[in-house]
GROMACS .gro file of N, CA and C in nm:
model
  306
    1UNK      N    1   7.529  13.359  26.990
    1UNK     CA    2   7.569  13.264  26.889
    1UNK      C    3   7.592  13.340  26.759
    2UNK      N    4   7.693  13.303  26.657
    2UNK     CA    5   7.724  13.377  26.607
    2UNK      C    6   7.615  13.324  26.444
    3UNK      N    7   7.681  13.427  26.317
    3UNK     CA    8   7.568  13.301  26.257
    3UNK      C    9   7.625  13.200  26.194
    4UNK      N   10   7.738  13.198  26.241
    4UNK     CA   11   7.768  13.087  26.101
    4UNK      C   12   7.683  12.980  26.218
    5UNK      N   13   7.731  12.995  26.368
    5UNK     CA   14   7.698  12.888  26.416
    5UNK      C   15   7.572  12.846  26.461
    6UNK      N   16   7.505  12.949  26.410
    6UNK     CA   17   7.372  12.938  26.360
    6UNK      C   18   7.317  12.883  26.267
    7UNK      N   19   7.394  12.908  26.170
    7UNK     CA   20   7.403  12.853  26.008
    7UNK      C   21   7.375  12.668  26.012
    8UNK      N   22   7.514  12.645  26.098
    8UNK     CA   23   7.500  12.469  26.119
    8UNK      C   24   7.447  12.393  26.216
    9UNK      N   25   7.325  12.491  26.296
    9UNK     CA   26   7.234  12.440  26.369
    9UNK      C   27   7.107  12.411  26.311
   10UNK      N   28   7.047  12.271  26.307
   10UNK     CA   29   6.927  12.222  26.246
   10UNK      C   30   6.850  12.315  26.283
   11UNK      N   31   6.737  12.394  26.268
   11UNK     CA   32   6.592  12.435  26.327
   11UNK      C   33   6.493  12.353  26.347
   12UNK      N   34   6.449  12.359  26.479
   12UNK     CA   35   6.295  12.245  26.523
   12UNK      C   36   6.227  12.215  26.410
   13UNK      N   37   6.216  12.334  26.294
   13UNK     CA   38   6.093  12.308  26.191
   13UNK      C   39   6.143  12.217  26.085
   14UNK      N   40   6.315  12.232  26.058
   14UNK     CA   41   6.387  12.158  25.979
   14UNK      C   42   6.359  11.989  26.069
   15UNK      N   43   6.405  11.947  26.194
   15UNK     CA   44   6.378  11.868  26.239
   15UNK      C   45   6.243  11.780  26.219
   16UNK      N   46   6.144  11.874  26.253
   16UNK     CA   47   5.990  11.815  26.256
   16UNK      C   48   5.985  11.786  26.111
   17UNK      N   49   6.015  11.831  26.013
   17UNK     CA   50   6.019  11.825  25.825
   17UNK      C   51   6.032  11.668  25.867
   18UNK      N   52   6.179  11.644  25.862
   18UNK     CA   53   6.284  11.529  25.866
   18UNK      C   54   6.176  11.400  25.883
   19UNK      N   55   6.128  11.438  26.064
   19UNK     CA   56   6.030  11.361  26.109
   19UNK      C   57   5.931  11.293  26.059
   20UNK      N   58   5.924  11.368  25.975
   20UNK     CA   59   5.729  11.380  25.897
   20UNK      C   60   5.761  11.306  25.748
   21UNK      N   61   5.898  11.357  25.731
   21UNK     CA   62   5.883  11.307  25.627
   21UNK      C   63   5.986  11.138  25.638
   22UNK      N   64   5.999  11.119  25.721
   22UNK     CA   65   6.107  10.967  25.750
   22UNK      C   66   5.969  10.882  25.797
   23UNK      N   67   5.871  10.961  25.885
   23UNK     CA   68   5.748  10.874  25.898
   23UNK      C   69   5.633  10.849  25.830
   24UNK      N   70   5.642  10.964  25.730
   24UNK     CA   71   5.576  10.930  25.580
   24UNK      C   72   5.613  10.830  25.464
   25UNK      N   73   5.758  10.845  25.460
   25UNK     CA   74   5.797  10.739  25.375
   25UNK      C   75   5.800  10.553  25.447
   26UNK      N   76   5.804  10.566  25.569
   26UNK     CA   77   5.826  10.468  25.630
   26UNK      C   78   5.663  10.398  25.596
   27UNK      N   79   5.562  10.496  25.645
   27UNK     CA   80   5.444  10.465  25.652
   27UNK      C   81   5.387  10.421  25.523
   28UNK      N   82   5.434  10.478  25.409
   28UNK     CA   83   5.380  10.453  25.248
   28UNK      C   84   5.469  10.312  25.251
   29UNK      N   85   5.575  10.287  25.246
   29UNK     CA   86   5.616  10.180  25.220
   29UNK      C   87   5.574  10.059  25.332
   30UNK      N   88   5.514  10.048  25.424
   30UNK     CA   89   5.473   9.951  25.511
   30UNK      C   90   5.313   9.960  25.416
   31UNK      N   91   5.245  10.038  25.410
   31UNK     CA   92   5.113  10.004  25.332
   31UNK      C   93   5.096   9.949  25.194
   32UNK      N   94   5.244  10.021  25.121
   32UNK     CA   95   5.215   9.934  24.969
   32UNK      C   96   5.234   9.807  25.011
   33UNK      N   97   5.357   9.759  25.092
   33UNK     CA   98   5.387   9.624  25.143
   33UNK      C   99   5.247   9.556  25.171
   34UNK      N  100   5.170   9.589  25.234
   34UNK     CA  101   5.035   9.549  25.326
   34UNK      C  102   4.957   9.520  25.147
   35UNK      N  103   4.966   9.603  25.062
   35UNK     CA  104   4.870   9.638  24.959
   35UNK      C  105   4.921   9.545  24.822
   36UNK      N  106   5.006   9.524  24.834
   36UNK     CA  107   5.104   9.479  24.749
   36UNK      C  108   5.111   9.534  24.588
   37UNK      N  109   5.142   9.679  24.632
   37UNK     CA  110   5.193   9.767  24.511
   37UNK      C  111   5.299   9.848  24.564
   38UNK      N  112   5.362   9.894  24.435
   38UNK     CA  113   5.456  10.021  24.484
   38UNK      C  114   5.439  10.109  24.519
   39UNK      N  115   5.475  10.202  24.609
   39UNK     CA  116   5.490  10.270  24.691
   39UNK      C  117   5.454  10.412  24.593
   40UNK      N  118   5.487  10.431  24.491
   40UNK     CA  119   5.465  10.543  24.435
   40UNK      C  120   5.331  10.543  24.398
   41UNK      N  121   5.241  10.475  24.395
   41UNK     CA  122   5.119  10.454  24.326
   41UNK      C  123   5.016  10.495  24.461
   42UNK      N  124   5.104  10.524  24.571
   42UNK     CA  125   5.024  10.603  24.695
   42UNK      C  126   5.072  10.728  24.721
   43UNK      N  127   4.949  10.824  24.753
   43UNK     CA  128   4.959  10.945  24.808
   43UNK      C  129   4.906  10.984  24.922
   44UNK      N  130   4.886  11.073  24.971
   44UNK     CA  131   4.826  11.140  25.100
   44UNK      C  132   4.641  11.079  25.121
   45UNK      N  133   4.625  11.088  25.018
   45UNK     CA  134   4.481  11.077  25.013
   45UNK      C  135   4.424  10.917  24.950
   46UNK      N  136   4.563  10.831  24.956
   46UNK     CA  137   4.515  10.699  24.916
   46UNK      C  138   4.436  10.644  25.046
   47UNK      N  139   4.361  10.570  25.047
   47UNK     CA  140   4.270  10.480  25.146
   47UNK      C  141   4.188  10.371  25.088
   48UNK      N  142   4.094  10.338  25.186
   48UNK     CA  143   3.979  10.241  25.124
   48UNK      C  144   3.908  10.332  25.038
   49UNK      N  145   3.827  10.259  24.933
   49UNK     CA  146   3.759  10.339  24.791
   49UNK      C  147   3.866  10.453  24.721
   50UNK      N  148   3.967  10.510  24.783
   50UNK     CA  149   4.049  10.576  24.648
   50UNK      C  150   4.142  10.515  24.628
   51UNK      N  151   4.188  10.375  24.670
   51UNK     CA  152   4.273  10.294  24.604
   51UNK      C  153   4.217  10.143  24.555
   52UNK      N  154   4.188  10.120  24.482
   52UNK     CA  155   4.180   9.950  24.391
   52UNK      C  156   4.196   9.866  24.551
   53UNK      N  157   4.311   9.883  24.558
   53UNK     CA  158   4.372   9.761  24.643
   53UNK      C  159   4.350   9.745  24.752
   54UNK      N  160   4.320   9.868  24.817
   54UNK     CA  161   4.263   9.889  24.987
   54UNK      C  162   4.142   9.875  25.014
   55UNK      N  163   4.108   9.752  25.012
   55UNK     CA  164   4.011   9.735  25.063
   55UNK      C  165   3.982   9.748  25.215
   56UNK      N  166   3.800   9.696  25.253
   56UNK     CA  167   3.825   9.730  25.391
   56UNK      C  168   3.901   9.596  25.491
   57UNK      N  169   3.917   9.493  25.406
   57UNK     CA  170   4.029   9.392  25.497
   57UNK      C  171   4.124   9.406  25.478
   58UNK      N  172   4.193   9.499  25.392
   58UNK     CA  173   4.336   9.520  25.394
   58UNK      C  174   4.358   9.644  25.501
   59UNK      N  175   4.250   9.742  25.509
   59UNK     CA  176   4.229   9.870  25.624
   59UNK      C  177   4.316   9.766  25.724
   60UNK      N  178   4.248   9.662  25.759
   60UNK     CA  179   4.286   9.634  25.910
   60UNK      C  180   4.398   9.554  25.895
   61UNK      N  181   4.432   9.521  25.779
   61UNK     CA  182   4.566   9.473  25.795
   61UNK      C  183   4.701   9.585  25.781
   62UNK      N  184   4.633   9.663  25.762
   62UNK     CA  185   4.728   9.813  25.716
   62UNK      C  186   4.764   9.829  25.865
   63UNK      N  187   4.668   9.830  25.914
   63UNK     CA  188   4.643   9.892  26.071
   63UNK      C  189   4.742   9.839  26.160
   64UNK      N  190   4.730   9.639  26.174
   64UNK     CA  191   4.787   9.567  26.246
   64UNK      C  192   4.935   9.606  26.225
   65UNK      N  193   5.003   9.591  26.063
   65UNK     CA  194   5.095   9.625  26.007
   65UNK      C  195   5.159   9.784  26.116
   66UNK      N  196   5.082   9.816  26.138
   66UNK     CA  197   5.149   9.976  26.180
   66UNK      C  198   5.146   9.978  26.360
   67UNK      N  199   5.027   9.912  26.420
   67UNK     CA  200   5.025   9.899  26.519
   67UNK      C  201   5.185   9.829  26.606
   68UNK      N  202   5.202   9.713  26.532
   68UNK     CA  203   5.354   9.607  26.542
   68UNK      C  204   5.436   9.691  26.524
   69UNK      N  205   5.463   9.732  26.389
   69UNK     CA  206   5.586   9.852  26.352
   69UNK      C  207   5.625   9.922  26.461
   70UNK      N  208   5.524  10.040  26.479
   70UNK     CA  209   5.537  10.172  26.543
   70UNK      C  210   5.528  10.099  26.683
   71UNK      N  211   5.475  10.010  26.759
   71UNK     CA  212   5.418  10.012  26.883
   71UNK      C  213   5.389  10.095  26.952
   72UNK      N  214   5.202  10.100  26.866
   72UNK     CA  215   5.136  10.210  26.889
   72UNK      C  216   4.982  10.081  26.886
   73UNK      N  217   4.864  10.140  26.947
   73UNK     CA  218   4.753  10.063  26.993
   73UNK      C  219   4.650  10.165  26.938
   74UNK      N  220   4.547  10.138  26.803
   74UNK     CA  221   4.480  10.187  26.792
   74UNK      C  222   4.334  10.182  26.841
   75UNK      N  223   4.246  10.257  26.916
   75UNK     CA  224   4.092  10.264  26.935
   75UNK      C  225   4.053  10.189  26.794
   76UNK      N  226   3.908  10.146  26.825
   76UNK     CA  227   3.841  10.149  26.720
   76UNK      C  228   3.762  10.227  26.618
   77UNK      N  229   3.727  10.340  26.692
   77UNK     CA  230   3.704  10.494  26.640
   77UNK      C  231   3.844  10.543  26.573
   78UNK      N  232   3.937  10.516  26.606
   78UNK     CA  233   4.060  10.568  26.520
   78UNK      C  234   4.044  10.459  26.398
   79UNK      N  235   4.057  10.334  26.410
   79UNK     CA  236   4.060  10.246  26.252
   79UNK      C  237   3.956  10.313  26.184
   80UNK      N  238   3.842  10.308  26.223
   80UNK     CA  239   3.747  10.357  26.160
   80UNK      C  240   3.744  10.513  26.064
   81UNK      N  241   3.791  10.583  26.162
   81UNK     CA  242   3.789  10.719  26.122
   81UNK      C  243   3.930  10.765  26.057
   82UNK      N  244   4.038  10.678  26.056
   82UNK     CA  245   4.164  10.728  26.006
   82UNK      C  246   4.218  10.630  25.894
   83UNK      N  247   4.107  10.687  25.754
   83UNK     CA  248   4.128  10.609  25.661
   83UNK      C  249   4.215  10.615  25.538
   84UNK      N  250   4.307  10.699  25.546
   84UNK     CA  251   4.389  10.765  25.452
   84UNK      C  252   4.586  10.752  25.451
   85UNK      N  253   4.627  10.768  25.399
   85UNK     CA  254   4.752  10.786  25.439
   85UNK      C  255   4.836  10.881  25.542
   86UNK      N  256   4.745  11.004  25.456
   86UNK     CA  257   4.786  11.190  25.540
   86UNK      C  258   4.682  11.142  25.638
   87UNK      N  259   4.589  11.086  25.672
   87UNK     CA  260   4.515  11.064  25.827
   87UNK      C  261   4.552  10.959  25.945
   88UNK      N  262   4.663  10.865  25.896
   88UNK     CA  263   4.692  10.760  25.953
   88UNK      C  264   4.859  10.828  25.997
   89UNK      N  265   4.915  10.873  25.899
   89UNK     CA  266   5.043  10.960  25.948
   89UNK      C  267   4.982  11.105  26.073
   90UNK      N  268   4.908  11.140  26.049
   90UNK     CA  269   4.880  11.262  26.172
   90UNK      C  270   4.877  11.191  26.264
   91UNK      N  271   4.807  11.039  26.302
   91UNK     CA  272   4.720  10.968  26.404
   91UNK      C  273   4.899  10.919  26.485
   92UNK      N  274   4.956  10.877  26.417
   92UNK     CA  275   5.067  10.844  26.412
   92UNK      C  276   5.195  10.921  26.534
   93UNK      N  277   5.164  11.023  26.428
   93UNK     CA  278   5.271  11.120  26.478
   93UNK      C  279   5.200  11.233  26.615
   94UNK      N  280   5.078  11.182  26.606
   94UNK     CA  281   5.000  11.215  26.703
   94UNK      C  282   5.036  11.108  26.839
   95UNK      N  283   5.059  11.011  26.818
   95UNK     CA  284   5.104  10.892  26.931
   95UNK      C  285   5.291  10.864  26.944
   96UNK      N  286   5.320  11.003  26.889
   96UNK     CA  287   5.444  10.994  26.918
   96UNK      C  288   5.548  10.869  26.855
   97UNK      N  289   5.499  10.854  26.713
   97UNK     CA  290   5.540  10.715  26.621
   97UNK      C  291   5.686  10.811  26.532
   98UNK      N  292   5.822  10.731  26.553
   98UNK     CA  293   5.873  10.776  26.465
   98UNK      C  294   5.908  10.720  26.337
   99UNK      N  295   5.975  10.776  26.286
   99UNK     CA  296   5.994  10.732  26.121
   99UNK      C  297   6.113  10.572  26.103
  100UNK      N  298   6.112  10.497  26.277
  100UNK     CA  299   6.177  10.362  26.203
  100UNK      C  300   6.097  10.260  26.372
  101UNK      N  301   6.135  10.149  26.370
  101UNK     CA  302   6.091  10.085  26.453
  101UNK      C  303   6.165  10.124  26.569
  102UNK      N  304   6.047  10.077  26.668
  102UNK     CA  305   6.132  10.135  26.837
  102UNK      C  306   6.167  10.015  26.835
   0.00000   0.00000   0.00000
C-alpha cells in the first residue's frame, strides 16, 4: 500500500477514539437528560456525591436510562460499583454499547 493510500485509511486507534468519544458524548448527554442539567456541567468523574444532582435515585434512573438506550442489562454489583461517568462509559463499552441506539 502506498502512503498516500495509507494516508486515507482510518487507523483502529483513530476508530476506537471516534468510538469512545461518540459513546461519551452520547452517554453525558443521556445523564444530564436523566439529571436535568447541561451536559457541560459533567465530567468523567461526575457521579453520586460529586454531583448536586445525582443522587442515589437518580443513579438508578441514570442506569435504566442507559440500560433502554444501549440495550445492555446491568448486574447489581455493576450499578453499585459503576458510579461515575468515565466508570459507566468503560462498563459500557465493555458490553459492546455503541455511541447511538441499536
Amino acid at each position: 500500500m502506498s502512503a498516500a493510500e495509507q494516508s486515507t485509511q482510518p487507523s483502529t486507534e483513530q476508530s476506537s477514539e471516534q468510538r469512545t468519544d461518540r459513546l461519551t458524548g452520547r452517554l453525558i448527554g443521556l445523564v444530564a437528560e436523566v439529571l436535568g442539567v447541561p451536559g457541560t456541567e459533567l465530567s468523567e468523574d461526575s457521579g453520586p456525591g460529586a454531583h448536586a444532582a445525582w443522587t442515589s435515585l437518580k443513579h438508578i434512573e441514570v442506569v435504566v436510562v442507559l440500560e433502554e438506550h444501549f440495550g445492555v442489562a446491568f448486574s447489581s454489583r455493576e450499578i453499585k460499583g459503576h458510579t461515575s461517568v468515565g466508570a459507566l462509559r468503560g462498563l459500557l463499552a465493555a458490553k459492546g454499547a455503541a455511541g447511538s441506539a441499536p
